[in-house]
């Protein structure tokens, strides 16, 4: 009987062209988008159906193109398995954190003025957070390489973490401070009608119709999300910490890790594209300029609410801090 070799046979990866064995990350990420630049149409259907025309216009037709997107790598090299394990550990940490604060009757000990501010400034953020999730998933779906798509999908999942915790806290607060805090219709009215939220709602709704995949990436990952994360994960978290809501501050400290990962892959994608097509720096700067002022107006709309806390932050201080953080981010990627 022939003996079976103890060594595992090396596998073949038909789409892999480099003269080395791909890593696990590369094996499950490489050239999954069989439909990119496929002739005569992305999908094996009538070239004139809406699906094919959409991709040809907003992906293949985008100005944001390079010869080969398959060379890009997420700096964190995350596979789906890696991401699930990473976030499982983080979610266990957040669950334990919440359990510990709830054992200490944390919500009941919050002052009524602070809870009122949460109702106006924090609880409606589940609506804005959901928009960030939808745009991340759209941008990822339209991306020309699965290396980009996977990073975008993980970013969308990150947004869901933040939304889910916000919704949970709304219900938890309602048990001690009134059922209206968990009333989705009431919260929706704040989101849709409160003047402080309207500049943010405007820029997010426009973001939903930025269909060009390159502009969608630039608007979301280079402007709106960094500005939004700075406002909530930094400025609002600090406000919570100074007003006795340590739990909320710690939650957003954890969400900051997601934001940092998002910025890492966005920075690397910009560098990858600009190295191959230097003219893309001008293109990205144009998109950043278009989207920055609406994003800053969104911060200016919400900043006055920071002054309503018992331990307030001055609106201008909030605005300047967010602008400075965004400017520093743009400097790091050469788009200032």
PDB file of C-alpha atoms in Angstrom, residues 123-131:
ATOM      1  CA  UNK A 123     -29.532  59.098  21.854  1.00  0.00           C
ATOM      2  CA  UNK A 124     -30.374  60.403  18.330  1.00  0.00           C
ATOM      3  CA  UNK A 125     -26.858  59.455  17.213  1.00  0.00           C
ATOM      4  CA  UNK A 126     -28.095  55.975  16.434  1.00  0.00           C
ATOM      5  CA  UNK A 127     -29.715  57.485  13.337  1.00  0.00           C
ATOM      6  CA  UNK A 128     -26.543  59.214  12.189  1.00  0.00           C
ATOM      7  CA  UNK A 129     -24.512  56.125  13.044  1.00  0.00           C
ATOM      8  CA  UNK A 130     -26.767  53.999  10.884  1.00  0.00           C
ATOM      9  CA  UNK A 131     -26.159  56.311   7.924  1.00  0.00           C
TER      10      UNK A 131
END
